[in-house]
PDB file of C-alpha atoms in Angstrom:
ATOM      1  CA  ASP T  26      72.785  85.944 -97.418  1.00 54.00           C
ATOM      2  CA  ALA T  27      72.235  84.859-100.908  1.00 64.00           C
ATOM      3  CA  GLY T  28      71.747  88.120-102.912  1.00 92.00           C
ATOM      4  CA  ILE T  29      68.588  87.586-104.466  1.00 95.00           C
ATOM      5  CA  THR T  30      66.197  90.472-104.612  1.00 96.00           C
ATOM      6  CA  GLN T  31      62.620  91.237-105.610  1.00 97.00           C
ATOM      7  CA  SER T  32      61.119  93.958-106.821  1.00 96.00           C
ATOM      8  CA  PRO T  33      58.752  95.762-105.695  1.00 97.00           C
ATOM      9  CA  ARG T  34      58.119  94.794-102.182  1.00 95.00           C
ATOM     10  CA  HIS T  35      54.231  95.399-102.410  1.00 96.00           C
ATOM     11  CA  LYS T  36      52.077  96.320-105.157  1.00 97.00           C
ATOM     12  CA  VAL T  37      48.379  96.931-105.495  1.00 97.00           C
ATOM     13  CA  THR T  38      46.519  96.803-108.848  1.00 96.00           C
ATOM     14  CA  GLU T  39      43.240  96.000-110.478  1.00 97.00           C
ATOM     15  CA  THR T  40      41.756  93.402-112.128  1.00 97.00           C
ATOM     16  CA  GLY T  41      42.798  92.775-115.594  1.00 97.00           C
ATOM     17  CA  THR T  42      45.837  95.367-115.338  1.00 96.00           C
ATOM     18  CA  PRO T  43      49.077  93.031-115.998  1.00 96.00           C
ATOM     19  CA  VAL T  44      52.015  93.128-113.567  1.00 97.00           C
ATOM     20  CA  THR T  45      55.180  92.022-113.772  1.00 98.00           C
ATOM     21  CA  LEU T  46      57.115  90.961-110.681  1.00 98.00           C
ATOM     22  CA  ARG T  47      60.849  90.824-111.007  1.00 98.00           C
ATOM     23  CA  CYS T  48      63.850  88.636-109.326  1.00 98.00           C
ATOM     24  CA  HIS T  49      67.392  89.402-109.303  1.00 98.00           C
ATOM     25  CA  GLN T  50      70.070  86.878-108.117  1.00 97.00           C
ATOM     26  CA  THR T  51      74.355  87.768-107.479  1.00 96.00           C
ATOM     27  CA  GLU T  52      74.748  83.954-106.661  1.00 93.00           C
ATOM     28  CA  ASN T  53      74.950  83.019-110.684  1.00 92.00           C
ATOM     29  CA  HIS T  54      72.739  79.733-109.523  1.00 92.00           C
ATOM     30  CA  ARG T  55      71.494  78.259-112.375  1.00 91.00           C
ATOM     31  CA  TYR T  56      67.388  77.238-110.569  1.00 92.00           C
ATOM     32  CA  MET T  57      65.003  80.284-110.285  1.00 94.00           C
ATOM     33  CA  TYR T  58      61.639  79.169-108.529  1.00 95.00           C
ATOM     34  CA  TRP T  59      58.273  81.204-108.194  1.00 97.00           C
ATOM     35  CA  TYR T  60      56.336  80.260-105.276  1.00 96.00           C
ATOM     36  CA  ARG T  61      53.098  81.652-103.757  1.00 97.00           C
ATOM     37  CA  GLN T  62      52.319  81.798-100.428  1.00 95.00           C
ATOM     38  CA  ASP T  63      48.116  81.775 -98.776  1.00 93.00           C
ATOM     39  CA  PRO T  64      47.224  80.976 -95.386  1.00 86.00           C
ATOM     40  CA  GLY T  65      46.249  77.048 -95.864  1.00 83.00           C
ATOM     41  CA  HIS T  66      48.116  76.100 -98.076  1.00 86.00           C
ATOM     42  CA  GLY T  67      52.215  76.572 -97.484  1.00 88.00           C
ATOM     43  CA  LEU T  68      54.306  77.893-101.042  1.00 91.00           C
ATOM     44  CA  ARG T  69      52.443  76.473-104.242  1.00 93.00           C
ATOM     45  CA  LEU T  70      55.651  76.128-107.065  1.00 92.00           C
ATOM     46  CA  ILE T  71      53.729  78.544-110.339  1.00 96.00           C
ATOM     47  CA  HIS T  72      56.880  78.102-112.848  1.00 96.00           C
ATOM     48  CA  TYR T  73      60.246  77.760-112.205  1.00 94.00           C
ATOM     49  CA  SER T  74      64.219  77.784-114.500  1.00 94.00           C
ATOM     50  CA  TYR T  75      66.940  75.797-114.791  1.00 91.00           C
ATOM     51  CA  GLY T  76      68.611  77.947-117.355  1.00 92.00           C
ATOM     52  CA  VAL T  77      68.767  81.121-119.769  1.00 95.00           C
ATOM     53  CA  LYS T  78      64.759  80.693-121.974  1.00 94.00           C
ATOM     54  CA  ASP T  79      64.231  76.856-119.923  1.00 94.00           C
ATOM     55  CA  THR T  80      61.219  77.080-117.852  1.00 95.00           C
ATOM     56  CA  ASP T  81      59.236  75.023-117.067  1.00 93.00           C
ATOM     57  CA  LYS T  82      55.725  74.877-114.829  1.00 93.00           C
ATOM     58  CA  GLY T  83      54.226  74.327-111.113  1.00 91.00           C
ATOM     59  CA  GLU T  84      51.448  72.965-109.754  1.00 88.00           C
ATOM     60  CA  VAL T  85      49.727  76.331-110.043  1.00 95.00           C
ATOM     61  CA  SER T  86      50.484  78.205-113.411  1.00 96.00           C
ATOM     62  CA  ASP T  87      47.540  78.686-115.152  1.00 96.00           C
ATOM     63  CA  GLY T  88      47.300  82.242-115.426  1.00 96.00           C
ATOM     64  CA  TYR T  89      51.341  83.505-115.259  1.00 98.00           C
ATOM     65  CA  SER T  90      53.935  83.447-117.571  1.00 97.00           C
ATOM     66  CA  VAL T  91      58.251  83.542-116.467  1.00 98.00           C
ATOM     67  CA  SER T  92      60.738  84.530-118.713  1.00 97.00           C
ATOM     68  CA  ARG T  93      64.856  84.366-118.257  1.00 97.00           C
ATOM     69  CA  SER T  94      66.414  86.244-120.663  1.00 96.00           C
ATOM     70  CA  LYS T  95      69.268  86.146-118.099  1.00 96.00           C
ATOM     71  CA  THR T  96      70.801  83.937-115.573  1.00 95.00           C
ATOM     72  CA  GLU T  97      69.966  86.482-113.237  1.00 97.00           C
ATOM     73  CA  ASP T  98      66.565  87.775-113.505  1.00 97.00           C
ATOM     74  CA  PHE T  99      63.297  85.622-113.614  1.00 98.00           C
ATOM     75  CA  LEU T 100      60.591  87.814-114.784  1.00 98.00           C
ATOM     76  CA  LEU T 101      56.936  86.996-113.015  1.00 98.00           C
ATOM     77  CA  THR T 102      53.986  88.140-115.677  1.00 98.00           C
ATOM     78  CA  LEU T 103      50.671  88.109-114.378  1.00 97.00           C
ATOM     79  CA  GLU T 104      48.467  88.648-118.119  1.00 93.00           C
ATOM     80  CA  SER T 105      45.007  90.072-116.860  1.00 96.00           C
ATOM     81  CA  ALA T 106      45.609  90.393-112.720  1.00 97.00           C
ATOM     82  CA  THR T 107      41.792  88.542-110.689  1.00 97.00           C
ATOM     83  CA  SER T 108      41.810  88.617-107.114  1.00 97.00           C
ATOM     84  CA  SER T 109      42.848  84.963-106.417  1.00 96.00           C
ATOM     85  CA  GLN T 110      45.750  86.451-107.717  1.00 97.00           C
ATOM     86  CA  THR T 111      46.339  87.934-104.191  1.00 97.00           C
ATOM     87  CA  SER T 112      48.742  86.426-102.853  1.00 97.00           C
ATOM     88  CA  VAL T 113      52.326  86.975-101.527  1.00 96.00           C
ATOM     89  CA  TYR T 114      55.300  85.987-104.123  1.00 98.00           C
ATOM     90  CA  PHE T 115      58.397  84.489-103.114  1.00 96.00           C
ATOM     91  CA  CYS T 116      61.421  84.239-105.514  1.00 96.00           C
ATOM     92  CA  ALA T 117      63.835  81.365-105.133  1.00 95.00           C
ATOM     93  CA  ILE T 118      66.648  79.856-106.540  1.00 94.00           C
ATOM     94  CA  SER T 119      68.957  76.939-105.703  1.00 89.00           C
ATOM     95  CA  ASP T 120      72.535  75.567-106.980  1.00 83.00           C
ATOM     96  CA  ARG T 121      71.127  72.424-107.910  1.00 71.00           C
ATOM     97  CA  GLY T 122      73.038  72.030-111.213  1.00 66.00           C
ATOM     98  CA  ARG T 123      76.513  72.092-109.517  1.00 63.00           C
ATOM     99  CA  SER T 124      74.899  69.544-106.383  1.00 69.00           C
ATOM    100  CA  GLU T 125      71.333  67.956-106.722  1.00 68.00           C
ATOM    101  CA  ASN T 126      70.543  68.542-103.197  1.00 72.00           C
ATOM    102  CA  SER T 127      70.742  72.264-103.080  1.00 80.00           C
ATOM    103  CA  PRO T 128      68.480  73.549-100.890  1.00 83.00           C
ATOM    104  CA  LEU T 129      66.267  76.928-101.586  1.00 88.00           C
ATOM    105  CA  HIS T 130      67.477  80.255-100.763  1.00 92.00           C
ATOM    106  CA  PHE T 131      64.186  82.874-100.809  1.00 93.00           C
ATOM    107  CA  GLY T 132      63.876  86.838-101.325  1.00 94.00           C
ATOM    108  CA  ASN T 133      61.619  88.739 -98.630  1.00 92.00           C
ATOM    109  CA  GLY T 134      58.622  88.295-101.018  1.00 94.00           C
ATOM    110  CA  THR T 135      55.565  90.375-103.215  1.00 96.00           C
ATOM    111  CA  ARG T 136      53.006  91.005-101.443  1.00 96.00           C
ATOM    112  CA  LEU T 137      50.781  91.344-104.444  1.00 98.00           C
ATOM    113  CA  THR T 138      46.787  92.838-103.790  1.00 97.00           C
ATOM    114  CA  VAL T 139      44.029  92.775-106.613  1.00 97.00           C
ATOM    115  CA  THR T 140      41.272  95.728-105.664  1.00 96.00           C
TER     116      THR T 140
ATOM    117  CA  ALA V  22      54.298  62.392-107.640  1.00 74.00           C
ATOM    118  CA  GLN V  23      55.622  64.061-104.504  1.00 80.00           C
ATOM    119  CA  SER V  24      53.506  65.400-101.418  1.00 88.00           C
ATOM    120  CA  VAL V  25      54.294  66.211 -97.680  1.00 92.00           C
ATOM    121  CA  THR V  26      51.917  66.265 -95.594  1.00 94.00           C
ATOM    122  CA  GLN V  27      52.450  68.265 -92.181  1.00 95.00           C
ATOM    123  CA  LEU V  28      49.410  67.017 -89.478  1.00 92.00           C
ATOM    124  CA  GLY V  29      49.106  70.661 -86.740  1.00 91.00           C
ATOM    125  CA  SER V  30      48.363  73.757 -88.882  1.00 93.00           C
ATOM    126  CA  HIS V  31      48.751  75.650 -85.646  1.00 96.00           C
ATOM    127  CA  VAL V  32      50.983  74.092 -82.757  1.00 97.00           C
ATOM    128  CA  SER V  33      51.466  76.160 -78.856  1.00 97.00           C
ATOM    129  CA  VAL V  34      53.894  74.817 -76.201  1.00 97.00           C
ATOM    130  CA  SER V  35      55.097  76.768 -73.096  1.00 97.00           C
ATOM    131  CA  GLU V  36      58.768  78.298 -72.734  1.00 97.00           C
ATOM    132  CA  GLY V  37      61.457  75.382 -72.258  1.00 97.00           C
ATOM    133  CA  ALA V  38      59.059  72.870 -72.651  1.00 98.00           C
ATOM    134  CA  LEU V  39      59.355  69.901 -75.845  1.00 97.00           C
ATOM    135  CA  VAL V  40      58.806  71.403 -79.319  1.00 98.00           C
ATOM    136  CA  LEU V  41      57.644  68.551 -81.630  1.00 98.00           C
ATOM    137  CA  LEU V  42      56.541  69.475 -85.255  1.00 98.00           C
ATOM    138  CA  ARG V  43      54.839  66.445 -87.257  1.00 98.00           C
ATOM    139  CA  CYS V  44      55.404  65.521 -90.581  1.00 97.00           C
ATOM    140  CA  ASN V  45      55.258  62.545 -93.420  1.00 96.00           C
ATOM    141  CA  TYR V  46      56.218  62.415 -97.224  1.00 94.00           C
ATOM    142  CA  SER V  47      55.698  61.224-100.095  1.00 90.00           C
ATOM    143  CA  SER V  48      58.155  59.686-102.927  1.00 82.00           C
ATOM    144  CA  SER V  49      58.475  56.748-105.115  1.00 77.00           C
ATOM    145  CA  VAL V  50      62.717  57.351-104.866  1.00 80.00           C
ATOM    146  CA  PRO V  51      64.763  58.432-102.197  1.00 81.00           C
ATOM    147  CA  PRO V  52      63.680  61.480-100.532  1.00 86.00           C
ATOM    148  CA  TYR V  53      65.696  65.117 -99.799  1.00 89.00           C
ATOM    149  CA  LEU V  54      63.996  66.908 -96.570  1.00 92.00           C
ATOM    150  CA  PHE V  55      63.934  70.491 -95.612  1.00 93.00           C
ATOM    151  CA  TRP V  56      62.731  72.146 -92.569  1.00 97.00           C
ATOM    152  CA  TYR V  57      62.647  75.705 -93.621  1.00 96.00           C
ATOM    153  CA  VAL V  58      61.401  78.461 -91.135  1.00 96.00           C
ATOM    154  CA  GLN V  59      60.200  81.670 -91.408  1.00 95.00           C
ATOM    155  CA  TYR V  60      59.613  84.653 -89.022  1.00 92.00           C
ATOM    156  CA  PRO V  61      56.931  87.379 -90.051  1.00 86.00           C
ATOM    157  CA  ASN V  62      57.519  89.682 -93.243  1.00 82.00           C
ATOM    158  CA  GLN V  63      60.721  87.558 -93.912  1.00 85.00           C
ATOM    159  CA  GLY V  64      61.022  85.039 -96.536  1.00 88.00           C
ATOM    160  CA  LEU V  65      61.784  81.567 -95.928  1.00 92.00           C
ATOM    161  CA  GLN V  66      65.752  80.061 -94.101  1.00 93.00           C
ATOM    162  CA  LEU V  67      67.304  76.864 -94.080  1.00 93.00           C
ATOM    163  CA  LEU V  68      67.001  75.063 -90.852  1.00 95.00           C
ATOM    164  CA  LEU V  69      68.165  72.047 -91.813  1.00 94.00           C
ATOM    165  CA  LYS V  70      68.384  68.863 -94.686  1.00 91.00           C
ATOM    166  CA  TYR V  71      67.868  65.465 -94.633  1.00 91.00           C
ATOM    167  CA  THR V  72      70.212  63.851 -98.129  1.00 85.00           C
ATOM    168  CA  THR V  73      71.753  60.854 -97.183  1.00 82.00           C
ATOM    169  CA  GLY V  74      73.609  58.695 -94.235  1.00 83.00           C
ATOM    170  CA  ALA V  75      72.791  60.246 -90.807  1.00 86.00           C
ATOM    171  CA  THR V  76      68.976  59.880 -90.130  1.00 89.00           C
ATOM    172  CA  LEU V  77      69.736  62.619 -87.401  1.00 94.00           C
ATOM    173  CA  VAL V  78      70.047  65.342 -88.885  1.00 95.00           C
ATOM    174  CA  LYS V  79      71.278  68.622 -86.535  1.00 95.00           C
ATOM    175  CA  GLY V  80      70.101  72.635 -87.606  1.00 94.00           C
ATOM    176  CA  ILE V  81      70.293  75.671 -86.788  1.00 93.00           C
ATOM    177  CA  ASN V  82      69.263  76.588 -83.470  1.00 93.00           C
ATOM    178  CA  GLY V  83      68.997  73.702 -81.418  1.00 95.00           C
ATOM    179  CA  PHE V  84      67.031  72.325 -83.947  1.00 97.00           C
ATOM    180  CA  GLU V  85      66.694  68.383 -85.804  1.00 97.00           C
ATOM    181  CA  ALA V  86      65.070  65.807 -87.240  1.00 97.00           C
ATOM    182  CA  GLU V  87      65.438  62.632 -87.640  1.00 95.00           C
ATOM    183  CA  PHE V  88      64.459  60.331 -91.038  1.00 94.00           C
ATOM    184  CA  LYS V  89      62.120  57.656 -90.553  1.00 94.00           C
ATOM    185  CA  LYS V  90      61.733  55.595 -93.753  1.00 91.00           C
ATOM    186  CA  SER V  91      59.694  52.882 -92.350  1.00 91.00           C
ATOM    187  CA  GLU V  92      56.913  55.855 -90.783  1.00 93.00           C
ATOM    188  CA  THR V  93      57.981  57.966 -94.357  1.00 93.00           C
ATOM    189  CA  SER V  94      58.301  60.904 -90.944  1.00 95.00           C
ATOM    190  CA  PHE V  95      61.036  63.465 -90.997  1.00 96.00           C
ATOM    191  CA  HIS V  96      59.672  65.542 -87.455  1.00 97.00           C
ATOM    192  CA  LEU V  97      60.720  68.078 -86.177  1.00 98.00           C
ATOM    193  CA  THR V  98      62.182  68.745 -82.534  1.00 98.00           C
ATOM    194  CA  LYS V  99      63.814  70.946 -79.851  1.00 98.00           C
ATOM    195  CA  PRO V 100      64.719  69.787 -76.216  1.00 97.00           C
ATOM    196  CA  SER V 101      63.625  73.529 -74.835  1.00 97.00           C
ATOM    197  CA  ALA V 102      61.188  76.013 -76.823  1.00 97.00           C
ATOM    198  CA  HIS V 103      62.493  80.008 -77.032  1.00 96.00           C
ATOM    199  CA  MET V 104      60.182  83.159 -77.482  1.00 96.00           C
ATOM    200  CA  SER V 105      62.233  83.384 -80.516  1.00 95.00           C
ATOM    201  CA  ASP V 106      61.244  79.921 -81.841  1.00 96.00           C
ATOM    202  CA  ALA V 107      57.798  81.431 -82.396  1.00 96.00           C
ATOM    203  CA  ALA V 108      57.864  81.159 -86.501  1.00 96.00           C
ATOM    204  CA  GLU V 109      56.043  79.444 -89.320  1.00 96.00           C
ATOM    205  CA  TYR V 110      57.729  75.926 -89.858  1.00 97.00           C
ATOM    206  CA  PHE V 111      57.438  74.383 -93.647  1.00 96.00           C
ATOM    207  CA  CYS V 112      58.410  70.709 -93.698  1.00 96.00           C
ATOM    208  CA  ALA V 113      59.515  70.036 -97.837  1.00 93.00           C
ATOM    209  CA  VAL V 114      60.378  67.484-100.277  1.00 91.00           C
ATOM    210  CA  SER V 115      62.617  66.606-103.137  1.00 85.00           C
ATOM    211  CA  ASP V 116      64.443  63.756-104.453  1.00 73.00           C
ATOM    212  CA  SER V 117      67.641  63.706-107.221  1.00 67.00           C
ATOM    213  CA  SER V 118      65.154  63.149-110.643  1.00 68.00           C
ATOM    214  CA  ALA V 119      62.955  66.370-109.475  1.00 67.00           C
ATOM    215  CA  SER V 120      64.038  69.636-110.271  1.00 72.00           C
ATOM    216  CA  LYS V 121      61.582  71.217-107.860  1.00 80.00           C
ATOM    217  CA  ILE V 122      60.851  71.175-104.413  1.00 86.00           C
ATOM    218  CA  ILE V 123      57.184  70.637-102.473  1.00 89.00           C
ATOM    219  CA  PHE V 124      56.400  71.828 -99.468  1.00 92.00           C
ATOM    220  CA  GLY V 125      53.618  71.431 -96.897  1.00 93.00           C
ATOM    221  CA  SER V 126      51.193  73.274 -95.828  1.00 93.00           C
ATOM    222  CA  GLY V 127      53.231  74.828 -93.012  1.00 94.00           C
ATOM    223  CA  THR V 128      52.950  74.936 -89.490  1.00 96.00           C
ATOM    224  CA  ARG V 129      52.446  78.265 -87.220  1.00 96.00           C
ATOM    225  CA  LEU V 130      54.646  77.662 -83.482  1.00 97.00           C
ATOM    226  CA  SER V 131      53.252  79.839 -81.057  1.00 97.00           C
ATOM    227  CA  ILE V 132      55.625  79.869 -77.572  1.00 97.00           C
ATOM    228  CA  ARG V 133      53.706  81.064 -73.597  1.00 96.00           C
ATOM    229  CA  PRO V 134      55.415  82.399 -71.240  1.00 94.00           C
TER     230      PRO V 134
END
């Protein structure tokens, strides 16, 4: 399995509080992604990164920000959590920088509940 | 813009029966297509992928998928279902110009004894 660690695995937080989720990889892959998974919606891309300090928005980026200061770490921040952000969040990595048809490798997810 | 449609949010088959999960895509350029499987409380695992070349792609666990450009489809099949195949399956699309992989909404596969 690809070396991807997401932390925390579970988190409960209150509406209006900031939350940061961490994704750490040991594969030295250039591309990293944050998806959220909700029933009936599949996986929707929040943000992705194509290198250190290089990030771009996905289809559901409102209310989220990201940072990538090192190749191995990709942080997802909810500046002020809302109940609509209750979801399971998946980090994924890809070796797309080396091969454009490289698949994604996923972490085990973070279950976030906003009360 | 790329998109993926998976027909049927839930499919139920008997053990030993044919599995057919449907996926249609939209892409303005030749696509890369993927099927992923997700077991409960886990992340997604790659089942198979199509990039170029042979249109019939074989994956892990006896699954295969056929790329049909004329039908813009990439349906997933398995000749004989096992109980261990019960999971959620996702179709996804990308291409050479895109940095993103777009997923369908998923199909939950149940296997009846």
